[in-house]
PDB file of C-alpha atoms in Angstrom:
ATOM      1  CA  MET V   1     179.537  -7.995  -4.053  1.00  0.00           C
ATOM      2  CA  ILE V   2     182.132  -6.414  -6.447  1.00  0.00           C
ATOM      3  CA  TYR V   3     185.834  -6.361  -5.491  1.00  0.00           C
ATOM      4  CA  ILE V   4     188.479  -4.471  -7.284  1.00  0.00           C
ATOM      5  CA  SER V   5     192.065  -4.899  -6.146  1.00  0.00           C
ATOM      6  CA  GLU V   6     194.777  -2.170  -6.022  1.00  0.00           C
ATOM      7  CA  GLU V   7     196.492  -3.548  -9.028  1.00  0.00           C
ATOM      8  CA  GLU V   8     193.206  -3.628 -11.000  1.00  0.00           C
ATOM      9  CA  SER V   9     192.162  -0.198 -10.008  1.00  0.00           C
ATOM     10  CA  ALA V  10     195.443   1.289 -10.817  1.00  0.00           C
ATOM     11  CA  ALA V  11     195.307  -0.284 -14.262  1.00  0.00           C
ATOM     12  CA  LEU V  12     191.822   1.084 -14.823  1.00  0.00           C
ATOM     13  CA  VAL V  13     192.135   4.619 -13.731  1.00  0.00           C
ATOM     14  CA  THR V  14     193.004   7.534 -16.067  1.00  0.00           C
ATOM     15  CA  HIS V  15     193.077  11.259 -15.678  1.00  0.00           C
ATOM     16  CA  GLU V  16     190.098  11.394 -18.031  1.00  0.00           C
ATOM     17  CA  LEU V  17     188.038   8.967 -15.958  1.00  0.00           C
ATOM     18  CA  ALA V  18     189.078  10.821 -12.767  1.00  0.00           C
ATOM     19  CA  TYR V  19     188.143  14.244 -14.207  1.00  0.00           C
ATOM     20  CA  GLU V  20     184.566  13.204 -15.162  1.00  0.00           C
ATOM     21  CA  ALA V  21     184.054  11.461 -11.787  1.00  0.00           C
ATOM     22  CA  ALA V  22     185.411  14.479  -9.841  1.00  0.00           C
ATOM     23  CA  ARG V  23     183.171  16.834 -11.870  1.00  0.00           C
ATOM     24  CA  GLU V  24     179.994  14.689 -11.118  1.00  0.00           C
ATOM     25  CA  ALA V  25     181.058  14.582  -7.328  1.00  0.00           C
ATOM     26  CA  LEU V  26     181.605  18.348  -7.086  1.00  0.00           C
ATOM     27  CA  VAL V  27     178.104  18.971  -8.701  1.00  0.00           C
ATOM     28  CA  ALA V  28     176.602  16.499  -6.306  1.00  0.00           C
ATOM     29  CA  ALA V  29     178.324  18.070  -3.315  1.00  0.00           C
ATOM     30  CA  ALA V  30     176.483  21.391  -4.115  1.00  0.00           C
ATOM     31  CA  SER V  31     173.057  19.598  -4.317  1.00  0.00           C
ATOM     32  CA  PRO V  32     170.712  19.365  -1.407  1.00  0.00           C
ATOM     33  CA  GLN V  33     170.013  15.824  -2.276  1.00  0.00           C
ATOM     34  CA  SER V  34     173.523  14.791  -1.296  1.00  0.00           C
ATOM     35  CA  PHE V  35     175.100  14.345   2.030  1.00  0.00           C
ATOM     36  CA  VAL V  36     178.824  14.562   3.180  1.00  0.00           C
ATOM     37  CA  PHE V  37     179.268  13.671   6.789  1.00  0.00           C
ATOM     38  CA  PRO V  38     182.087  14.960   9.088  1.00  0.00           C
ATOM     39  CA  ALA V  39     185.447  13.381   8.473  1.00  0.00           C
ATOM     40  CA  VAL V  40     186.866  11.140  11.254  1.00  0.00           C
ATOM     41  CA  LEU V  41     190.635  11.473  11.732  1.00  0.00           C
ATOM     42  CA  GLY V  42     192.481   8.793  13.703  1.00  0.00           C
ATOM     43  CA  ARG V  43     196.048   7.916  14.794  1.00  0.00           C
ATOM     44  CA  THR V  44     197.517   4.544  15.896  1.00  0.00           C
ATOM     45  CA  GLN V  45     199.959   3.963  18.754  1.00  0.00           C
ATOM     46  CA  GLU V  46     202.860   4.093  16.256  1.00  0.00           C
ATOM     47  CA  ALA V  47     201.654   7.599  15.081  1.00  0.00           C
ATOM     48  CA  ASN V  48     200.284   6.281  11.665  1.00  0.00           C
ATOM     49  CA  THR V  49     197.237   8.158  10.662  1.00  0.00           C
ATOM     50  CA  PHE V  50     194.015   7.253   9.071  1.00  0.00           C
ATOM     51  CA  SER V  51     190.710   9.053   7.982  1.00  0.00           C
ATOM     52  CA  ILE V  52     187.174   7.973   7.365  1.00  0.00           C
ATOM     53  CA  LYS V  53     185.073  10.061   5.038  1.00  0.00           C
ATOM     54  CA  SER V  54     181.458   9.081   4.235  1.00  0.00           C
ATOM     55  CA  GLY V  55     178.715  10.317   2.122  1.00  0.00           C
ATOM     56  CA  SER V  56     175.593   9.771   0.248  1.00  0.00           C
ATOM     57  CA  SER V  57     174.000  10.938  -3.135  1.00  0.00           C
ATOM     58  CA  ASP V  58     171.024   9.938  -5.224  1.00  0.00           C
ATOM     59  CA  ASP V  59     173.190   7.079  -6.748  1.00  0.00           C
ATOM     60  CA  LEU V  60     175.839   6.101  -4.207  1.00  0.00           C
ATOM     61  CA  THR V  61     176.433   5.577  -0.486  1.00  0.00           C
ATOM     62  CA  GLY V  62     179.560   4.543   1.208  1.00  0.00           C
ATOM     63  CA  VAL V  63     182.855   5.429   2.978  1.00  0.00           C
ATOM     64  CA  LYS V  64     186.552   5.820   2.064  1.00  0.00           C
ATOM     65  CA  ILE V  65     189.277   4.788   4.597  1.00  0.00           C
ATOM     66  CA  GLY V  66     192.391   6.638   3.791  1.00  0.00           C
ATOM     67  CA  SER V  67     195.717   5.737   5.630  1.00  0.00           C
ATOM     68  CA  PHE V  68     199.226   7.038   5.931  1.00  0.00           C
ATOM     69  CA  TRP V  69     201.613   4.439   7.333  1.00  0.00           C
ATOM     70  CA  SER V  70     205.047   6.141   7.660  1.00  0.00           C
ATOM     71  CA  GLY V  71     207.163   2.867   7.811  1.00  0.00           C
ATOM     72  CA  ASN V  72     205.750   1.250   4.606  1.00  0.00           C
ATOM     73  CA  PRO V  73     208.560   2.206   2.203  1.00  0.00           C
ATOM     74  CA  ALA V  74     210.873  -0.068   4.267  1.00  0.00           C
ATOM     75  CA  ARG V  75     208.371  -2.820   3.512  1.00  0.00           C
ATOM     76  CA  GLY V  76     208.352  -1.986  -0.213  1.00  0.00           C
ATOM     77  CA  LEU V  77     204.940  -0.435   0.068  1.00  0.00           C
ATOM     78  CA  PRO V  78     203.650   3.136  -0.448  1.00  0.00           C
ATOM     79  CA  ARG V  79     202.932   5.246   2.623  1.00  0.00           C
ATOM     80  CA  HIS V  80     199.439   6.134   1.384  1.00  0.00           C
ATOM     81  CA  ASN V  81     196.630   3.699   0.935  1.00  0.00           C
ATOM     82  CA  SER V  82     192.907   4.011   0.362  1.00  0.00           C
ATOM     83  CA  THR V  83     189.890   1.721   0.382  1.00  0.00           C
ATOM     84  CA  ILE V  84     186.472   2.626  -0.854  1.00  0.00           C
ATOM     85  CA  VAL V  85     183.297   0.697   0.403  1.00  0.00           C
ATOM     86  CA  LEU V  86     180.037   1.148  -1.257  1.00  0.00           C
ATOM     87  CA  LEU V  87     176.646   0.091   0.304  1.00  0.00           C
ATOM     88  CA  ASP V  88     173.861  -1.153  -1.724  1.00  0.00           C
ATOM     89  CA  GLN V  89     171.402   1.696  -1.995  1.00  0.00           C
ATOM     90  CA  HIS V  90     168.379  -0.459  -1.544  1.00  0.00           C
ATOM     91  CA  THR V  91     169.472  -2.911   1.193  1.00  0.00           C
ATOM     92  CA  GLY V  92     172.422  -1.258   2.949  1.00  0.00           C
ATOM     93  CA  ARG V  93     174.397  -4.348   2.526  1.00  0.00           C
ATOM     94  CA  LEU V  94     177.965  -4.432   1.204  1.00  0.00           C
ATOM     95  CA  GLY V  95     178.019  -3.512  -2.576  1.00  0.00           C
ATOM     96  CA  ALA V  96     181.611  -3.055  -3.476  1.00  0.00           C
ATOM     97  CA  VAL V  97     185.061  -2.908  -2.036  1.00  0.00           C
ATOM     98  CA  ILE V  98     187.689  -1.154  -4.060  1.00  0.00           C
ATOM     99  CA  GLU V  99     191.362  -0.765  -3.082  1.00  0.00           C
ATOM    100  CA  ALA V 100     192.285   2.652  -4.399  1.00  0.00           C
ATOM    101  CA  GLY V 101     195.598   3.892  -3.206  1.00  0.00           C
ATOM    102  CA  LYS V 102     196.865   5.064  -6.606  1.00  0.00           C
ATOM    103  CA  VAL V 103     193.351   6.019  -7.586  1.00  0.00           C
ATOM    104  CA  ASN V 104     193.219   8.310  -4.659  1.00  0.00           C
ATOM    105  CA  ALA V 105     195.937  10.461  -6.134  1.00  0.00           C
ATOM    106  CA  TYR V 106     194.131  10.679  -9.342  1.00  0.00           C
ATOM    107  CA  ARG V 107     191.005  11.576  -7.569  1.00  0.00           C
ATOM    108  CA  THR V 108     192.514  14.410  -5.625  1.00  0.00           C
ATOM    109  CA  ALA V 109     194.279  15.942  -8.521  1.00  0.00           C
ATOM    110  CA  ALA V 110     191.095  15.685 -10.763  1.00  0.00           C
ATOM    111  CA  ALA V 111     189.118  17.911  -8.336  1.00  0.00           C
ATOM    112  CA  ASP V 112     191.773  20.606  -8.594  1.00  0.00           C
ATOM    113  CA  ALA V 113     191.715  20.245 -12.407  1.00  0.00           C
ATOM    114  CA  VAL V 114     187.933  20.575 -12.535  1.00  0.00           C
ATOM    115  CA  ALA V 115     188.149  23.694 -10.412  1.00  0.00           C
ATOM    116  CA  ALA V 116     191.021  25.117 -12.359  1.00  0.00           C
ATOM    117  CA  ASP V 117     189.040  24.578 -15.640  1.00  0.00           C
ATOM    118  CA  PHE V 118     186.528  27.088 -14.341  1.00  0.00           C
ATOM    119  CA  LEU V 119     188.967  29.428 -12.421  1.00  0.00           C
ATOM    120  CA  ALA V 120     192.398  29.667 -14.100  1.00  0.00           C
ATOM    121  CA  ARG V 121     193.004  31.961 -16.906  1.00  0.00           C
ATOM    122  CA  LYS V 122     192.677  30.235 -20.346  1.00  0.00           C
ATOM    123  CA  GLN V 123     196.175  31.271 -21.252  1.00  0.00           C
ATOM    124  CA  ALA V 124     197.878  30.004 -18.057  1.00  0.00           C
ATOM    125  CA  LYS V 125     201.252  28.441 -18.874  1.00  0.00           C
ATOM    126  CA  VAL V 126     203.445  28.585 -15.779  1.00  0.00           C
ATOM    127  CA  LEU V 127     202.579  26.182 -12.879  1.00  0.00           C
ATOM    128  CA  ALA V 128     204.230  26.498  -9.439  1.00  0.00           C
ATOM    129  CA  ILE V 129     203.945  23.244  -7.225  1.00  0.00           C
ATOM    130  CA  PHE V 130     204.798  23.333  -3.645  1.00  0.00           C
ATOM    131  CA  GLY V 131     205.828  19.936  -2.333  1.00  0.00           C
ATOM    132  CA  ALA V 132     207.582  16.956  -3.837  1.00  0.00           C
ATOM    133  CA  GLY V 133     205.540  14.175  -2.242  1.00  0.00           C
ATOM    134  CA  ASN V 134     203.282  11.526  -3.688  1.00  0.00           C
ATOM    135  CA  GLN V 135     200.631  13.855  -4.843  1.00  0.00           C
ATOM    136  CA  ALA V 136     202.761  16.496  -6.666  1.00  0.00           C
ATOM    137  CA  GLY V 137     203.221  14.687 -10.016  1.00  0.00           C
ATOM    138  CA  PHE V 138     199.591  13.757 -10.154  1.00  0.00           C
ATOM    139  CA  GLU V 139     198.579  17.376  -9.703  1.00  0.00           C
ATOM    140  CA  VAL V 140     200.943  18.592 -12.486  1.00  0.00           C
ATOM    141  CA  MET V 141     199.648  16.106 -15.043  1.00  0.00           C
ATOM    142  CA  ALA V 142     196.022  16.674 -14.256  1.00  0.00           C
ATOM    143  CA  LEU V 143     196.326  20.398 -14.671  1.00  0.00           C
ATOM    144  CA  ALA V 144     198.431  19.978 -17.837  1.00  0.00           C
ATOM    145  CA  ARG V 145     195.439  18.219 -19.376  1.00  0.00           C
ATOM    146  CA  ILE V 146     193.180  21.345 -19.021  1.00  0.00           C
ATOM    147  CA  ARG V 147     195.688  24.128 -19.619  1.00  0.00           C
ATOM    148  CA  GLN V 148     198.661  24.544 -22.005  1.00  0.00           C
ATOM    149  CA  ILE V 149     201.285  24.354 -19.149  1.00  0.00           C
ATOM    150  CA  GLU V 150     204.723  24.785 -20.458  1.00  0.00           C
ATOM    151  CA  THR V 151     206.818  25.439 -17.372  1.00  0.00           C
ATOM    152  CA  VAL V 152     206.504  23.794 -13.948  1.00  0.00           C
ATOM    153  CA  LEU V 153     208.473  25.232 -10.981  1.00  0.00           C
ATOM    154  CA  VAL V 154     208.947  22.855  -8.170  1.00  0.00           C
ATOM    155  CA  VAL V 155     209.308  24.439  -4.662  1.00  0.00           C
ATOM    156  CA  ALA V 156     210.658  21.841  -2.195  1.00  0.00           C
ATOM    157  CA  ARG V 157     213.699  21.305  -0.036  1.00  0.00           C
ATOM    158  CA  PRO V 158     216.663  19.846  -1.980  1.00  0.00           C
ATOM    159  CA  SER V 159     216.399  16.075  -2.034  1.00  0.00           C
ATOM    160  CA  PRO V 160     216.451  13.184  -4.271  1.00  0.00           C
ATOM    161  CA  ARG V 161     212.668  13.049  -4.244  1.00  0.00           C
ATOM    162  CA  ARG V 162     212.480  16.679  -5.508  1.00  0.00           C
ATOM    163  CA  ASP V 163     215.081  15.872  -8.241  1.00  0.00           C
ATOM    164  CA  ALA V 164     213.143  12.771  -9.164  1.00  0.00           C
ATOM    165  CA  LEU V 165     210.005  14.844  -9.505  1.00  0.00           C
ATOM    166  CA  VAL V 166     211.655  17.337 -11.816  1.00  0.00           C
ATOM    167  CA  ASP V 167     212.895  14.577 -13.995  1.00  0.00           C
ATOM    168  CA  GLN V 168     209.481  12.953 -14.129  1.00  0.00           C
ATOM    169  CA  ILE V 169     207.902  16.072 -15.118  1.00  0.00           C
ATOM    170  CA  GLY V 170     210.512  16.748 -17.800  1.00  0.00           C
ATOM    171  CA  GLU V 171     209.957  13.177 -19.217  1.00  0.00           C
ATOM    172  CA  ARG V 172     206.226  14.202 -19.801  1.00  0.00           C
ATOM    173  CA  GLY V 173     207.378  16.923 -22.157  1.00  0.00           C
ATOM    174  CA  LEU V 174     207.145  19.863 -19.837  1.00  0.00           C
ATOM    175  CA  GLN V 175     209.977  22.249 -18.775  1.00  0.00           C
ATOM    176  CA  ALA V 176     210.607  21.681 -15.045  1.00  0.00           C
ATOM    177  CA  ARG V 177     213.032  22.949 -12.574  1.00  0.00           C
ATOM    178  CA  ALA V 178     213.515  23.601  -8.836  1.00  0.00           C
ATOM    179  CA  ALA V 179     212.704  27.247  -7.767  1.00  0.00           C
ATOM    180  CA  LEU V 180     212.623  29.281  -4.610  1.00  0.00           C
ATOM    181  CA  PRO V 181     209.123  30.232  -3.203  1.00  0.00           C
ATOM    182  CA  GLU V 182     209.268  33.885  -4.223  1.00  0.00           C
ATOM    183  CA  GLU V 183     210.507  33.250  -7.724  1.00  0.00           C
ATOM    184  CA  ALA V 184     207.860  30.609  -8.329  1.00  0.00           C
ATOM    185  CA  VAL V 185     204.889  32.439  -7.037  1.00  0.00           C
ATOM    186  CA  ARG V 186     205.749  35.671  -8.823  1.00  0.00           C
ATOM    187  CA  ALA V 187     206.108  33.825 -12.147  1.00  0.00           C
ATOM    188  CA  ALA V 188     203.110  31.424 -11.768  1.00  0.00           C
ATOM    189  CA  ASP V 189     199.810  31.486 -13.491  1.00  0.00           C
ATOM    190  CA  ILE V 190     198.648  28.637 -11.230  1.00  0.00           C
ATOM    191  CA  VAL V 191     200.012  27.821  -7.785  1.00  0.00           C
ATOM    192  CA  VAL V 192     199.313  24.495  -6.130  1.00  0.00           C
ATOM    193  CA  THR V 193     200.249  23.760  -2.530  1.00  0.00           C
ATOM    194  CA  ALA V 194     200.493  20.047  -1.888  1.00  0.00           C
ATOM    195  CA  THR V 195     202.265  19.851   1.568  1.00  0.00           C
ATOM    196  CA  SER V 196     201.568  19.040   5.142  1.00  0.00           C
ATOM    197  CA  SER V 197     202.489  22.621   6.216  1.00  0.00           C
ATOM    198  CA  ARG V 198     201.128  24.275   9.429  1.00  0.00           C
ATOM    199  CA  GLU V 199     202.177  27.757   8.395  1.00  0.00           C
ATOM    200  CA  PRO V 200     201.924  29.867   5.215  1.00  0.00           C
ATOM    201  CA  LEU V 201     204.303  28.863   2.421  1.00  0.00           C
ATOM    202  CA  PHE V 202     204.681  32.088   0.729  1.00  0.00           C
ATOM    203  CA  ASN V 203     204.002  35.914   1.013  1.00  0.00           C
ATOM    204  CA  ALA V 204     200.579  37.159  -0.330  1.00  0.00           C
ATOM    205  CA  ALA V 205     202.352  40.161  -1.970  1.00  0.00           C
ATOM    206  CA  TRP V 206     204.106  37.721  -4.341  1.00  0.00           C
ATOM    207  CA  VAL V 207     200.679  36.564  -5.957  1.00  0.00           C
ATOM    208  CA  GLY V 208     200.143  38.702  -9.094  1.00  0.00           C
ATOM    209  CA  PRO V 209     196.818  39.657 -10.653  1.00  0.00           C
ATOM    210  CA  GLY V 210     195.147  36.823 -12.533  1.00  0.00           C
ATOM    211  CA  THR V 211     196.803  34.020 -10.476  1.00  0.00           C
ATOM    212  CA  HIS V 212     194.706  30.913  -9.599  1.00  0.00           C
ATOM    213  CA  VAL V 213     195.854  29.322  -6.236  1.00  0.00           C
ATOM    214  CA  VAL V 214     194.979  25.825  -5.054  1.00  0.00           C
ATOM    215  CA  SER V 215     195.463  24.515  -1.438  1.00  0.00           C
ATOM    216  CA  MET V 216     195.083  20.698  -1.375  1.00  0.00           C
ATOM    217  CA  GLY V 217     197.444  19.777   1.509  1.00  0.00           C
ATOM    218  CA  SER V 218     195.246  21.337   4.212  1.00  0.00           C
ATOM    219  CA  ASP V 219     193.121  18.397   5.204  1.00  0.00           C
ATOM    220  CA  ALA V 220     193.211  18.150   9.047  1.00  0.00           C
ATOM    221  CA  PRO V 221     192.917  20.676  11.926  1.00  0.00           C
ATOM    222  CA  GLY V 222     195.908  22.957  12.243  1.00  0.00           C
ATOM    223  CA  LYS V 223     197.151  22.508   8.693  1.00  0.00           C
ATOM    224  CA  ARG V 224     197.713  25.751   6.812  1.00  0.00           C
ATOM    225  CA  GLU V 225     199.418  26.620   3.516  1.00  0.00           C
ATOM    226  CA  LEU V 226     198.163  30.062   2.373  1.00  0.00           C
ATOM    227  CA  PRO V 227     198.814  33.525   3.856  1.00  0.00           C
ATOM    228  CA  SER V 228     195.669  35.201   5.320  1.00  0.00           C
ATOM    229  CA  GLU V 229     196.594  38.459   3.700  1.00  0.00           C
ATOM    230  CA  LEU V 230     195.715  36.771   0.238  1.00  0.00           C
ATOM    231  CA  PHE V 231     192.062  36.125   0.949  1.00  0.00           C
ATOM    232  CA  PRO V 232     190.625  39.734   1.008  1.00  0.00           C
ATOM    233  CA  ARG V 233     192.313  40.182  -2.351  1.00  0.00           C
ATOM    234  CA  ALA V 234     190.825  37.055  -3.975  1.00  0.00           C
ATOM    235  CA  ARG V 235     187.598  35.385  -4.822  1.00  0.00           C
ATOM    236  CA  LEU V 236     187.209  32.260  -2.681  1.00  0.00           C
ATOM    237  CA  PHE V 237     185.878  28.757  -3.845  1.00  0.00           C
ATOM    238  CA  CYS V 238     185.918  25.309  -2.237  1.00  0.00           C
ATOM    239  CA  ASP V 239     184.686  21.640  -2.758  1.00  0.00           C
ATOM    240  CA  LEU V 240     182.376  21.743   0.311  1.00  0.00           C
ATOM    241  CA  LEU V 241     182.206  24.757   2.773  1.00  0.00           C
ATOM    242  CA  SER V 242     181.140  22.722   5.825  1.00  0.00           C
ATOM    243  CA  GLN V 243     184.342  20.494   5.555  1.00  0.00           C
ATOM    244  CA  SER V 244     186.473  23.360   4.324  1.00  0.00           C
ATOM    245  CA  VAL V 245     185.955  25.398   7.444  1.00  0.00           C
ATOM    246  CA  GLN V 246     186.606  22.327   9.644  1.00  0.00           C
ATOM    247  CA  ILE V 247     189.722  20.694   8.315  1.00  0.00           C
ATOM    248  CA  GLY V 248     190.459  22.646   5.053  1.00  0.00           C
ATOM    249  CA  GLU V 249     192.356  25.850   4.484  1.00  0.00           C
ATOM    250  CA  PHE V 250     189.424  27.951   5.232  1.00  0.00           C
ATOM    251  CA  GLN V 251     189.412  26.629   8.885  1.00  0.00           C
ATOM    252  CA  HIS V 252     191.581  29.760   9.534  1.00  0.00           C
ATOM    253  CA  LEU V 253     188.826  32.076   7.995  1.00  0.00           C
ATOM    254  CA  ARG V 254     185.878  30.620   9.832  1.00  0.00           C
ATOM    255  CA  ASP V 255     185.021  33.876  11.842  1.00  0.00           C
ATOM    256  CA  GLU V 256     185.265  36.050   8.801  1.00  0.00           C
ATOM    257  CA  ILE V 257     183.105  33.640   6.822  1.00  0.00           C
ATOM    258  CA  ASP V 258     180.413  33.226   9.495  1.00  0.00           C
ATOM    259  CA  ALA V 259     180.344  37.094   9.810  1.00  0.00           C
ATOM    260  CA  GLY V 260     179.784  37.428   6.077  1.00  0.00           C
ATOM    261  CA  VAL V 261     183.049  39.423   5.686  1.00  0.00           C
ATOM    262  CA  LEU V 262     184.412  36.855   3.229  1.00  0.00           C
ATOM    263  CA  ALA V 263     182.261  34.875   0.825  1.00  0.00           C
ATOM    264  CA  VAL V 264     183.140  31.298  -0.337  1.00  0.00           C
ATOM    265  CA  THR V 265     181.507  29.643  -3.351  1.00  0.00           C
ATOM    266  CA  PRO V 266     181.149  25.877  -3.826  1.00  0.00           C
ATOM    267  CA  ILE V 267     182.720  25.067  -7.110  1.00  0.00           C
ATOM    268  CA  GLY V 268     179.716  22.805  -7.880  1.00  0.00           C
ATOM    269  CA  ASP V 269     177.578  25.954  -8.079  1.00  0.00           C
ATOM    270  CA  VAL V 270     180.063  27.395 -10.707  1.00  0.00           C
ATOM    271  CA  ILE V 271     179.886  24.139 -12.780  1.00  0.00           C
ATOM    272  CA  GLU V 272     176.067  24.261 -12.760  1.00  0.00           C
ATOM    273  CA  LYS V 273     176.067  27.951 -13.685  1.00  0.00           C
ATOM    274  CA  ARG V 274     174.451  28.968 -10.440  1.00  0.00           C
ATOM    275  CA  ALA V 275     177.484  31.223  -9.635  1.00  0.00           C
ATOM    276  CA  PRO V 276     180.271  32.855 -11.752  1.00  0.00           C
ATOM    277  CA  GLY V 277     183.773  31.296 -11.993  1.00  0.00           C
ATOM    278  CA  ARG V 278     186.554  33.617 -13.115  1.00  0.00           C
ATOM    279  CA  ARG V 279     185.014  36.940 -14.396  1.00  0.00           C
ATOM    280  CA  PHE V 280     188.160  38.969 -15.238  1.00  0.00           C
ATOM    281  CA  ASP V 281     191.691  38.091 -16.361  1.00  0.00           C
ATOM    282  CA  ASN V 282     193.200  40.095 -13.332  1.00  0.00           C
ATOM    283  CA  GLU V 283     191.091  38.369 -10.644  1.00  0.00           C
ATOM    284  CA  ILE V 284     192.929  36.166  -8.141  1.00  0.00           C
ATOM    285  CA  THR V 285     191.047  33.020  -7.450  1.00  0.00           C
ATOM    286  CA  VAL V 286     191.612  30.572  -4.526  1.00  0.00           C
ATOM    287  CA  PHE V 287     190.252  27.085  -4.399  1.00  0.00           C
ATOM    288  CA  ASP V 288     190.354  24.973  -1.199  1.00  0.00           C
ATOM    289  CA  SER V 289     190.448  21.309  -2.077  1.00  0.00           C
ATOM    290  CA  SER V 290     189.785  19.545   1.397  1.00  0.00           C
ATOM    291  CA  GLY V 291     188.898  16.271  -0.339  1.00  0.00           C
ATOM    292  CA  ILE V 292     185.310  15.135   0.097  1.00  0.00           C
ATOM    293  CA  SER V 293     183.835  11.535   0.304  1.00  0.00           C
ATOM    294  CA  LEU V 294     181.612  12.053  -2.750  1.00  0.00           C
ATOM    295  CA  GLN V 295     184.765  12.167  -4.952  1.00  0.00           C
ATOM    296  CA  ASP V 296     185.690   8.669  -3.687  1.00  0.00           C
ATOM    297  CA  LEU V 297     182.183   7.397  -4.225  1.00  0.00           C
ATOM    298  CA  TYR V 298     181.953   8.669  -7.812  1.00  0.00           C
ATOM    299  CA  MET V 299     185.486   7.407  -8.574  1.00  0.00           C
ATOM    300  CA  ALA V 300     184.374   3.922  -7.335  1.00  0.00           C
ATOM    301  CA  GLY V 301     181.251   4.070  -9.623  1.00  0.00           C
ATOM    302  CA  ALA V 302     183.429   5.116 -12.491  1.00  0.00           C
ATOM    303  CA  LEU V 303     185.831   2.187 -11.921  1.00  0.00           C
ATOM    304  CA  ILE V 304     183.043  -0.387 -11.641  1.00  0.00           C
ATOM    305  CA  ARG V 305     181.798   0.776 -15.018  1.00  0.00           C
ATOM    306  CA  ALA V 306     185.274   0.731 -16.488  1.00  0.00           C
ATOM    307  CA  LYS V 307     185.783  -2.803 -15.259  1.00  0.00           C
ATOM    308  CA  ALA V 308     182.495  -3.962 -16.725  1.00  0.00           C
ATOM    309  CA  SER V 309     183.432  -2.345 -20.014  1.00  0.00           C
ATOM    310  CA  HIS V 310     186.682  -4.210 -20.235  1.00  0.00           C
ATOM    311  CA  ARG V 311     185.140  -7.604 -19.859  1.00  0.00           C
TER     312      ARG V 311
END
């Protein structure tokens, strides 16, 4: 049985490793040979939350347990944690346990970068990020790898955390500043929402032609980040439709999707050239990043290979 600790996985992971793993996972998600099972969302008596996501592909089978423990900072620990468990494909016995708290942030951002590589305009330079939590900085750096981002507009309530994020982005060589929602959305080539919101964060009329929009904070029933008026104006993409309409941003479009009024394309079909990505510079594209188990399994596989190569 292979074990990789939190410290070891954090040292092994890179944006490059995560991007390739995410790309493989998104292709697998669009394949009939792979399975992603419904996510289980739990809550403890102290109102801490956790999720269990499981799946299987030709190569990998397992589960990811993600947790959010709100009191952890007082203990000197991060709120978010993640553990990936792989089963042996032949016997079903325990194959690997990987602590992946920091890895999880790379994994989520990587999927959004893969999608943006196919959907964002090549000349995209301005990124608007909603939220200043744990995920926001990872999103910025993953997207800056695949587009020549010059300016990052951070939309969040005034706080030391927001100011720290602006400083952190600036230290990476990008121009960064806090901005109000309308200013940020109107100026942005790419908009990423990384919040726990339950209502739309901006007005659809602010989204200009050619903008690429990513919702990654909607990952549970009731969460919502994007205005419904945006969707008829845009082409819609997702990591996995069955999950997106259950716990992702597109849960609020389920009736229209079921009725065929709105079409949603799995990004894996775009990667494999079974469907077009961005067709014109003035198209608005929306990617719902609900976060699927296959991303975790392929990250685990990549980390195991990386560990072996470092021996």
